[in-house]
């Protein structure tokens, strides 16, 4: 299970999850692409489809017992779509137990790869889905604001992940403070240091969690050679100062062909692969294809 | 994130847990994040840990966060460049380029993580790390210091799953010793913090300060300066000796410009007359070894070697190989192939090391040492080679060395013909 997130809207999460899904399906994997944007779903549009009759809303309303029941076929062989919730399902009303049920059902899907397209922002839902994936894929742009959001998103997701698993009230309080305190925590390493002050075993455990918090990175809309240097810089900075191990998956060139493909509701991977951006997207797809096999081997 | 979360009892998201507001007790002024704060070598959070465990009440106030300046200074050069202990020369070069971009003032990757002071400190540490690690002699010395200070021998080990970028390797670090079962930088860094909280000195940061007994080529100024200076003095020491191989520990931001300027002067100084045409990055202060200098176009070598020695005295002469007969290396010395070989072996380098740096082939290097003149290329190239070779070994006055060698060569060939 892969989750495409990154905090900021318009960075290309839906574009990438749909096109990577198509790429993987064309390589022969059985793939489900699921629109986990609970509120502003539009992944079906990226796929060039009408809103299907069954959506996640049916699962949430218990009309369907499994996510698998609401998936619909797409024009691409081996590729299924889980359409999102279009009507207002105000995110705060989405109960924690509901979310757990959904994550469980994601996990039980019988597919080679499940791609979650997350919504923008850093709501708890989004953060929890990101952390629940086998690998969270950060999508960002070579712009200061996008990178900054991306860091905040990653940190918050990690802290949420720890908090969801945490029983000790004291540590929970520290986690809440780290996320929302007046001076938000600089990074996980500092937090782990603080935990070590009260519980060294716990600190070790958190350090392990950090080590194995798998994250990958895609920088979208790069326009220059300098832009292509940003992904290694981001992953190097995240490693040195926050302790995250972030694997750069590749950059996507800025290119009118993408804009056009979205506008024409023709996924770029479904058609001719000629433009630089399309080739970049395929390269990212290839990297994820490799990860699918990697994870399978690890099971 | 692999954990199944079936039986979670966590409360709904919207409900904050009781007492999520931190108690206001034991309010410790947070560690300032500015450069001056960096002067304290002692790990800051000594007080809070003592107080914390006694708190029965929910969330303890966070202890002051260690500033990144301290972390940066505690990082080994390998961590600074994010490379493995056994990283190759090419890997180091690549890591250096990546890091320079990462920590440049324009970098969008770090502005929201580091203050400008921290970024500047990091950039200067990157320079220092590169200068030391790319030079086999310096690197060997540094490795020894690391070992001595208990930071472990080089231990190549497989990296965790997120390998796959150009850096080509993990970074066995403190963690290997502190927490042998763990092997990552992330863990090393948190181990550093954990250690700090145990009120132990995190690492012997000043490790390079004490002149190591077996590193007598330490230049006198550097050896004198670090005689247990207090932290503040450490900064001055760094200033004085930056072109050499100082462990550039505390570099207050104000001084960085000065240091860089100084370094540039050094770089432009006549110590390196051969490298007029070389393309060492401008930011790079006073490289001890020229990597990119072309083999050809050496200056008239015999000319003014005395003059050059005069100004070269400061860094290079002091670094001259120390003991025995080599101590009288100088203008009068006849540099034979065997002598060069001896100097090389004394420095603990083999031909591959030299070849890796100078890009001169092993064969040519061997022929130079063996004085197999007939197999050597044209004289003008050999002159360049020897200059490179001599620089690599830190023999003072490389041009003079080349001149001496060539003189001998000419004589020998003259005899034959």
XYZ file of C-alpha atoms in Angstrom:
716
model
C 0.000 0.000 0.000
C 1.314 3.363 -1.065
C -0.119 6.718 -0.045
C 0.472 9.872 -2.049
C 0.504 12.873 0.266
C 2.402 16.043 0.876
C 0.301 18.635 2.578
C -0.164 21.145 -0.166
C -2.926 21.062 -2.745
C -2.221 21.147 -6.433
C 1.159 19.485 -6.244
C 0.120 16.549 -8.397
C -0.918 13.832 -5.966
C -3.951 12.775 -7.987
C -2.105 13.091 -11.249
C 0.684 10.873 -9.973
C -1.420 8.245 -8.248
C -3.637 7.781 -11.303
C -0.798 7.660 -13.788
C 1.454 5.501 -11.652
C -1.536 3.194 -11.242
C -1.908 2.951 -14.994
C 1.802 2.348 -15.410
C 1.833 -0.471 -12.858
C -1.268 -2.066 -14.363
C 0.296 -1.968 -17.792
C 3.286 -3.740 -16.356
C 0.977 -6.554 -15.386
C 0.254 -5.851 -11.720
C -3.242 -5.890 -10.323
C -3.685 -2.391 -9.035
C -6.313 -0.494 -7.069
C -6.210 3.281 -7.042
C -8.323 4.706 -4.254
C -9.404 8.256 -3.798
C -8.952 8.797 -0.093
C -9.759 12.470 -0.322
C -12.821 12.448 1.882
C -14.647 15.471 0.644
C -13.257 16.692 -2.645
C -12.874 13.511 -4.591
C -11.990 13.780 -8.241
C -9.639 10.934 -8.987
C -12.191 9.455 -11.371
C -11.849 12.606 -13.449
C -8.111 12.087 -13.685
C -8.885 8.609 -14.959
C -11.208 10.014 -17.585
C -14.248 8.393 -15.971
C -17.640 9.447 -14.744
C -18.277 9.205 -11.017
C -18.973 5.510 -10.505
C -22.137 4.291 -8.889
C -20.306 2.859 -5.901
C -17.908 4.986 -3.888
C -16.209 5.060 -0.521
C -19.348 6.683 0.829
C -21.065 3.314 0.516
C -18.387 1.706 2.583
C -18.587 4.403 5.191
C -22.370 4.040 5.344
C -21.925 0.294 5.776
C -23.733 -0.367 2.524
C -20.620 -2.218 1.510
C -18.668 -4.390 3.897
C -15.347 -4.250 2.113
C -13.527 -1.669 0.077
C -13.176 -4.395 -2.517
C -16.956 -4.251 -3.061
C -16.952 -0.630 -4.112
C -14.082 -0.836 -6.581
C -14.949 -0.440 -10.240
C -13.102 -1.463 -13.362
C -11.342 1.186 -15.371
C -10.636 1.286 -19.094
C -7.160 0.037 -18.247
C -6.872 -3.677 -17.794
C -5.867 -4.814 -14.283
C -6.664 -1.405 -12.845
C -9.529 -0.784 -10.421
C -10.724 2.504 -9.071
C -12.082 3.271 -5.635
C -13.918 6.523 -6.109
C -13.972 9.006 -3.296
C -16.644 10.838 -1.437
C -17.912 13.773 -3.401
C -20.673 14.984 -1.157
C -19.798 16.722 2.005
C -18.751 14.208 4.520
C -17.251 16.657 6.908
C -13.928 15.171 7.875
C -14.232 15.842 11.631
C -17.368 13.710 11.726
C -15.432 10.809 10.425
C -14.996 8.688 13.500
C -11.745 7.183 14.540
C -13.280 3.719 14.540
C -14.535 4.317 10.998
C -11.056 5.230 9.935
C -9.593 2.138 11.534
C -12.152 0.021 9.770
C -11.239 1.650 6.488
C -7.505 1.197 6.964
C -8.067 -2.428 7.869
C -10.078 -2.929 4.744
C -7.385 -1.273 2.627
C -4.940 -3.751 3.984
C -7.090 -6.712 3.224
C -7.509 -5.827 -0.425
C -6.216 -8.568 -2.642
C -4.110 -6.552 -5.040
C -0.460 -6.339 -5.978
C -0.478 -2.633 -5.276
C -2.944 -0.304 -3.597
C -2.407 3.398 -4.234
C -4.111 5.910 -1.976
C -4.613 9.399 -3.273
C -4.770 11.591 -0.181
C -6.376 14.976 0.145
C -4.532 18.189 0.804
C -3.859 19.551 4.252
C -2.758 17.941 7.455
C -6.029 16.727 8.887
C -5.787 13.669 11.082
C -7.423 11.498 8.458
C -4.837 12.340 5.899
C -1.953 11.933 8.315
C -3.204 8.584 9.535
C -3.678 7.194 6.051
C -0.203 8.329 5.136
C 1.338 6.674 8.171
C -0.644 3.486 7.636
C 0.807 2.882 4.202
C 3.755 0.577 3.644
C 5.433 3.554 2.077
C 4.264 7.142 2.173
C 5.074 9.034 -0.982
C 5.604 12.739 -0.517
C 4.752 14.832 -3.532
C 6.041 18.356 -3.576
C 7.074 21.173 -5.884
C 10.385 22.990 -6.115
C 8.896 25.896 -4.193
C 9.664 26.995 -0.652
C 6.065 26.846 0.526
C 5.484 23.386 -0.874
C 8.691 22.066 0.663
C 7.865 23.636 3.997
C 4.384 22.109 3.984
C 5.865 18.814 3.029
C 8.180 18.827 6.063
C 5.355 19.757 8.368
C 3.200 17.054 6.863
C 5.858 14.422 7.322
C 6.617 15.367 10.905
C 2.947 15.503 11.829
C 2.280 12.184 10.228
C 5.088 10.569 12.155
C 3.928 12.044 15.444
C 0.373 10.931 14.710
C 1.668 7.477 13.998
C 3.412 7.328 17.360
C 0.399 8.720 19.110
C -1.988 6.204 17.606
C 0.101 3.398 19.026
C 0.821 5.032 22.348
C -0.757 3.968 25.627
C 1.200 6.054 28.112
C -0.763 9.222 28.800
C 2.307 11.198 29.636
C 3.932 10.380 26.312
C 0.682 11.101 24.510
C 0.659 14.521 26.085
C 4.192 15.104 24.939
C 3.210 14.074 21.435
C 0.297 16.454 21.395
C 2.525 19.203 22.592
C 5.097 18.353 19.969
C 2.464 18.695 17.275
C 0.490 21.623 18.525
C 2.485 23.308 21.247
C 3.337 26.961 21.224
C 6.765 26.151 19.949
C 6.204 23.134 17.777
C 8.915 20.557 17.927
C 11.739 21.056 15.522
C 11.872 17.421 14.624
C 11.483 13.822 15.710
C 15.035 13.574 17.006
C 14.455 16.308 19.538
C 11.268 14.645 20.564
C 12.985 11.325 21.019
C 15.570 13.075 23.127
C 12.820 14.404 25.366
C 11.224 11.012 25.677
C 14.586 9.581 26.611
C 14.567 11.846 29.611
C 11.648 9.964 31.080
C 11.769 6.577 29.410
C 14.797 5.328 27.591
C 13.232 2.130 26.353
C 10.444 4.129 24.823
C 12.951 6.440 23.185
C 14.683 3.488 21.632
C 11.418 2.167 20.352
C 10.581 5.533 18.812
C 14.002 5.713 17.237
C 13.269 2.359 15.658
C 9.952 3.621 14.402
C 11.713 6.571 12.868
C 14.268 4.343 11.232
C 11.609 2.227 9.610
C 9.125 4.953 8.790
C 9.328 4.441 5.067
C 8.971 7.539 2.995
C 9.658 8.298 -0.636
C 9.751 11.600 -2.447
C 8.678 12.913 -5.836
C 9.399 16.477 -6.875
C 6.889 17.546 -9.469
C 7.087 20.373 -11.997
C 10.835 20.776 -12.117
C 12.017 23.339 -14.624
C 15.778 23.399 -14.371
C 18.850 21.484 -13.390
C 18.793 23.270 -10.039
C 15.277 22.006 -9.485
C 16.495 18.493 -10.064
C 19.019 18.944 -7.279
C 16.235 19.630 -4.817
C 15.133 16.054 -4.208
C 18.544 14.907 -2.966
C 18.803 18.077 -0.918
C 15.436 17.458 0.712
C 16.200 13.859 1.512
C 19.655 14.764 2.801
C 18.265 17.495 5.020
C 15.471 15.295 6.345
C 17.968 12.626 7.190
C 20.534 14.821 8.858
C 18.174 16.924 10.931
C 14.912 15.042 11.343
C 16.214 11.514 11.081
C 13.888 10.440 8.282
C 15.060 8.045 5.624
C 13.536 9.411 2.470
C 14.088 7.726 -0.842
C 13.916 10.032 -3.839
C 11.875 8.368 -6.579
C 12.467 10.920 -9.288
C 11.461 14.297 -10.615
C 8.670 15.147 -13.024
C 9.426 17.843 -15.564
C 7.156 20.828 -15.858
C 5.382 20.341 -19.109
C 2.238 21.470 -20.869
C 1.479 17.918 -21.808
C 0.427 17.177 -18.257
C -1.797 20.166 -18.048
C -3.322 19.185 -21.343
C -3.832 15.582 -20.318
C -5.630 16.617 -17.164
C -7.727 19.068 -19.057
C -8.689 16.552 -21.693
C -9.268 13.932 -19.009
C -6.874 11.627 -20.801
C -4.306 10.174 -18.411
C -0.885 10.745 -19.819
C 0.209 7.181 -19.210
C -2.750 5.835 -21.153
C -1.631 7.480 -24.351
C 1.625 8.075 -26.124
C 4.643 8.374 -23.889
C 6.524 11.032 -25.737
C 6.963 14.091 -23.630
C 9.660 14.484 -21.029
C 7.058 14.653 -18.298
C 5.509 11.410 -19.453
C 8.882 9.740 -19.460
C 9.583 11.093 -15.988
C 6.267 9.751 -14.795
C 7.085 6.364 -16.229
C 10.447 6.460 -14.455
C 8.713 7.142 -11.160
C 6.302 4.329 -11.934
C 9.212 2.048 -12.564
C 10.749 2.936 -9.207
C 7.469 2.145 -7.478
C 7.196 -1.061 -9.457
C 10.548 -2.017 -7.973
C 9.300 -1.210 -4.491
C 6.249 -3.400 -4.940
C 8.531 -6.338 -5.548
C 10.800 -5.308 -2.732
C 7.927 -5.281 -0.250
C 6.610 -8.549 -1.559
C 9.997 -10.126 -1.004
C 10.021 -8.803 2.541
C 6.754 -10.513 3.445
C 3.846 2.008 10.074
C 3.653 -1.624 9.445
C 1.774 -2.178 12.665
C -1.766 -3.332 12.445
C -3.993 -1.094 14.405
C -6.998 -3.295 14.913
C -7.397 -3.046 18.607
C -6.631 0.558 19.084
C -8.301 2.229 21.953
C -7.172 5.665 21.040
C -9.809 8.314 21.504
C -11.457 10.035 18.573
C -9.272 12.540 16.859
C -11.236 15.564 17.739
C -10.927 14.956 21.451
C -7.703 16.195 22.909
C -6.560 14.091 25.796
C -6.937 15.424 29.265
C -4.005 17.435 30.341
C -2.447 17.965 26.983
C -1.390 21.370 28.153
C 2.055 21.098 29.585
C 2.450 21.814 33.221
C 4.110 25.090 33.815
C 6.414 23.825 36.467
C 10.127 23.720 36.059
C 9.979 26.189 33.258
C 13.430 26.142 31.866
C 14.367 28.925 29.540
C 14.640 27.324 26.154
C 18.058 27.111 24.721
C 18.529 30.087 22.480
C 18.926 29.075 18.917
C 21.432 31.729 18.073
C 25.062 31.326 17.401
C 26.418 32.543 20.725
C 24.526 29.822 22.511
C 26.675 27.402 20.678
C 29.579 28.243 22.838
C 28.508 25.832 25.490
C 29.945 22.477 24.779
C 28.110 20.858 27.609
C 24.860 19.211 26.621
C 22.204 21.606 27.745
C 19.414 19.528 29.160
C 21.178 18.500 32.302
C 18.729 19.968 34.691
C 15.371 18.893 33.295
C 16.019 15.169 33.179
C 16.794 15.199 36.844
C 13.570 16.972 37.591
C 11.358 15.144 35.171
C 11.067 11.597 36.412
C 9.732 12.850 39.705
C 6.768 14.512 38.050
C 3.738 12.418 38.748
C 1.515 14.771 36.806
C 0.903 14.363 33.087
C 2.948 15.812 30.351
C 6.241 17.117 31.584
C 7.357 20.329 30.041
C 9.708 19.662 27.218
C 13.295 20.202 28.194
C 15.150 22.774 26.203
C 15.782 21.522 22.752
C 19.443 21.085 21.917
C 20.231 23.505 19.177
C 21.208 22.203 15.847
C 24.478 24.044 16.182
C 25.496 21.580 18.833
C 24.327 18.668 16.788
C 26.188 19.959 13.773
C 29.365 20.242 15.756
C 28.961 16.781 17.156
C 28.582 15.242 13.726
C 31.549 13.420 12.312
C 32.818 14.476 8.929
C 31.253 11.359 7.522
C 27.907 12.341 8.900
C 28.305 15.881 7.661
C 28.739 14.601 4.122
C 26.365 11.697 4.706
C 28.745 9.053 3.471
C 30.057 5.792 4.743
C 33.329 5.395 6.531
C 34.703 3.532 3.552
C 33.399 5.983 0.968
C 35.479 6.227 -2.156
C 37.070 9.364 -3.413
C 34.403 9.809 -6.070
C 31.626 9.346 -3.548
C 33.149 12.024 -1.383
C 33.321 14.409 -4.312
C 29.720 13.750 -5.191
C 28.541 14.068 -1.609
C 30.390 17.340 -1.322
C 28.659 18.786 -4.359
C 25.264 17.665 -3.114
C 25.910 19.055 0.334
C 27.117 22.389 -0.989
C 23.887 22.802 -2.872
C 21.911 21.656 0.101
C 23.380 24.221 2.449
C 23.738 27.141 0.105
C 21.832 30.226 1.177
C 19.450 29.780 -1.755
C 18.578 26.231 -0.881
C 14.866 25.758 -0.407
C 15.470 22.384 1.146
C 16.780 23.675 4.437
C 15.465 27.162 5.070
C 12.573 25.888 7.102
C 14.759 23.503 9.062
C 17.846 25.528 9.851
C 18.365 29.099 10.820
C 20.738 31.002 8.602
C 23.412 30.713 11.285
C 23.004 26.994 11.387
C 23.049 26.694 7.628
C 26.225 28.764 7.457
C 27.863 26.637 10.124
C 26.834 23.533 8.296
C 28.236 24.843 5.024
C 31.581 25.588 6.617
C 31.590 22.140 8.221
C 30.953 20.655 4.816
C 34.015 22.491 3.508
C 36.137 21.275 6.369
C 34.891 17.734 6.092
C 35.613 17.655 2.392
C 39.046 19.135 2.810
C 39.992 16.504 5.338
C 38.338 13.458 3.837
C 39.531 13.921 0.307
C 43.127 13.969 1.446
C 44.260 10.445 2.296
C 46.783 11.595 4.850
C 44.391 13.895 6.615
C 41.651 11.345 6.385
C 43.761 8.641 7.916
C 44.692 10.935 10.748
C 41.085 11.867 11.270
C 39.990 8.243 11.267
C 42.584 7.505 13.891
C 41.272 10.335 15.995
C 37.759 9.018 15.675
C 38.875 5.603 16.759
C 40.816 7.010 19.623
C 37.831 8.956 20.806
C 35.760 5.816 20.755
C 33.741 6.576 17.683
C 34.620 3.353 16.095
C 36.652 1.986 13.295
C 35.537 2.074 9.763
C 32.833 -0.463 9.491
C 31.199 -0.837 6.165
C 27.776 -2.179 6.685
C 24.671 -2.610 4.628
C 22.366 0.293 4.779
C 18.706 0.090 5.613
C 16.001 -0.182 3.022
C 15.992 3.387 1.817
C 19.233 3.043 0.013
C 19.241 3.877 -3.580
C 20.516 7.372 -4.100
C 23.881 8.374 -5.339
C 25.461 8.513 -1.954
C 26.100 4.864 -2.129
C 26.170 3.825 1.436
C 25.126 3.988 4.994
C 26.869 5.877 7.658
C 28.044 3.713 10.467
C 28.382 6.144 13.284
C 28.117 6.663 16.968
C 25.219 4.318 17.073
C 27.519 1.465 16.284
C 29.172 1.948 19.599
C 26.501 3.419 21.717
C 23.819 1.085 20.539
C 25.496 -1.664 18.623
C 22.293 -3.245 17.455
C 21.346 -0.137 15.562
C 22.975 1.192 12.473
C 21.775 4.408 11.114
C 22.406 8.020 11.276
C 18.952 8.677 12.558
C 19.683 6.468 15.449
C 23.089 7.923 15.911
C 21.643 11.361 16.163
C 19.008 10.374 18.636
C 21.595 8.413 20.522
C 23.494 11.633 20.713
C 20.534 13.297 22.282
C 19.936 10.431 24.629
C 23.522 10.566 25.721
C 23.214 14.278 26.209
C 20.284 13.758 28.466
C 22.329 11.369 30.500
C 24.529 14.360 31.168
C 27.515 12.764 29.684
C 29.556 14.749 27.279
C 28.082 13.746 23.955
C 31.270 13.259 22.098
C 34.801 14.393 22.361
C 34.201 17.089 19.855
C 37.545 18.647 20.462
C 39.211 15.464 19.534
C 41.504 17.068 17.059
C 42.651 19.584 19.550
C 45.146 17.412 21.318
C 47.985 16.820 18.990
C 47.911 13.081 18.514
C 51.162 11.480 19.497
C 51.644 9.842 16.152
C 50.762 12.839 14.086
C 53.851 14.897 14.427
C 53.281 16.577 11.121
C 50.749 18.709 12.888
C 51.747 22.253 12.164
C 53.068 24.117 15.143
C 50.362 26.760 15.149
C 47.635 24.183 15.268
C 49.393 22.230 17.921
C 49.784 25.273 20.060
C 46.353 26.732 19.671
C 44.257 23.849 20.873
C 46.077 23.473 24.140
C 42.843 22.955 26.027
C 41.309 26.220 25.042
C 37.978 27.087 26.485
C 35.216 27.024 23.958
C 35.548 30.672 23.110
C 39.173 30.266 22.385
C 38.326 27.296 20.254
C 36.769 29.620 17.790
C 39.944 31.596 17.522
C 41.929 28.477 17.104
C 39.670 27.508 14.277
C 40.329 30.840 12.707
C 44.028 30.571 12.898
C 44.377 27.127 11.571
C 41.545 26.683 9.235
C 43.673 26.153 6.188
C 45.326 23.254 7.866
C 43.179 20.520 9.266
C 41.357 21.920 12.154
C 38.313 20.228 13.493
C 36.306 23.312 12.783
C 34.236 23.112 15.843
C 32.756 26.322 17.000
C 32.652 28.744 14.178
C 30.600 31.675 15.236
C 28.743 32.974 12.273
C 30.556 36.294 12.391
C 33.835 34.617 11.833
C 32.830 32.543 8.909
C 33.258 35.297 6.428
C 36.630 36.067 7.817
C 37.634 32.460 7.655
C 36.481 32.125 4.145
C 38.315 35.224 3.151
C 41.415 33.972 4.814
C 41.008 30.656 3.141
C 40.702 32.301 -0.213
C 43.888 34.204 0.407
C 45.554 30.986 1.271
C 44.205 29.460 -1.841
C 45.596 32.295 -3.866
C 48.923 32.278 -2.155
C 52.003 31.272 -4.077
C 52.065 27.927 -2.368
C 50.243 26.559 -5.314
C 51.910 28.132 -8.283
C 51.418 25.040 -10.353
C 47.740 25.173 -10.193
C 47.122 28.423 -11.981
C 44.934 26.609 -14.371
C 43.284 24.196 -12.071
C 39.617 24.262 -11.417
C 39.224 23.705 -7.744
C 35.877 25.110 -6.662
C 36.302 28.649 -5.518
C 34.643 28.069 -2.197
C 37.240 25.558 -1.358
C 39.832 26.930 0.985
C 43.438 26.060 0.492
C 43.344 22.523 -0.687
C 46.316 20.608 0.415
C 46.125 18.541 -2.698
C 45.154 19.687 -6.109
C 42.786 17.290 -7.648
C 42.170 18.805 -10.939
C 45.418 20.381 -11.801
C 46.374 19.447 -15.290
C 49.435 17.434 -15.765
C 50.989 19.775 -18.241
C 52.022 23.379 -18.099
C 54.074 23.519 -14.983
C 55.881 26.740 -14.452
C 59.609 26.941 -14.835
C 60.288 24.705 -11.967
C 63.800 25.530 -11.036
C 62.984 29.159 -10.738
C 62.790 30.772 -7.368
C 62.159 27.768 -5.248
C 63.585 29.669 -2.343
C 61.239 32.483 -2.843
C 58.342 30.141 -2.913
C 59.424 28.393 0.164
C 59.464 31.662 1.933
C 55.784 32.163 1.645
C 54.937 28.540 1.718
C 56.422 28.161 5.127
C 53.220 28.508 7.053
C 51.103 25.544 6.181
C 53.129 23.322 3.978
C 56.582 23.376 5.416
C 55.172 22.523 8.773
C 53.386 19.589 7.323
C 56.551 18.183 5.920
C 57.168 14.578 6.729
C 58.916 14.742 9.997
C 61.402 12.236 11.115
C 64.807 11.080 10.172
C 66.677 12.211 7.152
C 63.566 13.731 5.654
C 63.719 16.441 8.214
C 66.345 18.082 6.150
C 64.261 18.034 3.036
C 64.705 21.312 1.322
C 66.174 23.137 -1.573
C 69.350 21.089 -1.389
C 67.698 17.708 -1.429
C 68.008 15.506 -4.451
C 64.638 13.936 -4.994
C 65.208 10.509 -6.396
C 62.522 8.001 -7.212
C 63.430 5.863 -4.217
C 63.269 8.870 -1.936
C 59.763 9.674 -3.167
C 58.796 6.102 -2.573
C 60.185 6.225 0.917
C 58.242 9.377 1.678
C 55.124 7.834 0.331
C 55.495 4.720 2.406
C 56.204 6.751 5.459
C 52.925 8.544 4.926
C 51.248 5.170 4.912
C 49.970 5.483 1.361
C 50.171 3.050 -1.472
C 50.280 3.844 -5.139
C 46.559 3.435 -5.485
C 45.952 6.194 -2.988
C 48.164 8.544 -4.930
C 46.641 7.469 -8.204
C 43.136 8.063 -6.910
C 43.929 11.625 -6.024
C 46.270 12.691 -8.726
C 44.669 10.726 -11.528
C 48.137 9.671 -12.548
C 48.202 6.026 -13.516
C 49.784 3.473 -11.264
C 52.203 2.584 -14.016
C 53.466 6.090 -14.385
C 53.762 6.487 -10.650
C 55.683 3.244 -10.390
C 57.952 4.275 -13.229
C 58.661 7.533 -11.494
C 59.603 5.755 -8.307
C 61.646 3.142 -10.112
C 63.211 5.806 -12.282
C 62.381 3.785 -15.357
C 62.945 6.838 -17.455
C 62.473 5.172 -20.792
C 58.870 4.296 -19.962
C 57.956 7.739 -18.758
C 56.055 10.160 -20.966
C 57.434 13.468 -22.169
C 59.368 15.464 -19.665
C 56.804 18.200 -19.406
C 54.189 15.697 -18.261
C 56.472 14.052 -15.788
C 57.183 17.400 -14.254
C 53.465 17.899 -13.722
C 53.130 14.424 -12.289
C 55.825 14.967 -9.758
C 54.379 18.251 -8.672
C 51.088 16.493 -8.059
C 52.801 13.639 -6.312
C 54.764 15.951 -4.073
C 51.690 17.936 -3.164
C 49.918 14.770 -2.342
C 52.658 13.848 0.094
C 52.858 17.364 1.394
C 56.466 17.709 0.492
C 57.329 21.370 0.659
C 58.008 23.127 -2.608
C 56.572 20.666 -5.105
C 58.011 22.597 -8.016
C 61.451 22.274 -6.503
C 60.950 18.552 -6.091
C 60.040 18.254 -9.726
C 63.018 20.323 -10.767
C 65.344 18.174 -8.741
C 63.934 14.971 -10.144
C 64.058 16.216 -13.705
C 67.597 17.398 -13.266
C 68.609 13.892 -12.278
C 66.679 12.438 -15.139
C 68.376 14.709 -17.619
C 71.758 13.799 -16.261
C 71.013 10.111 -16.436
C 69.723 10.276 -19.965
C 72.658 12.447 -20.939
C 75.015 9.795 -19.678
C 73.331 7.146 -21.714
C 73.256 9.076 -24.915
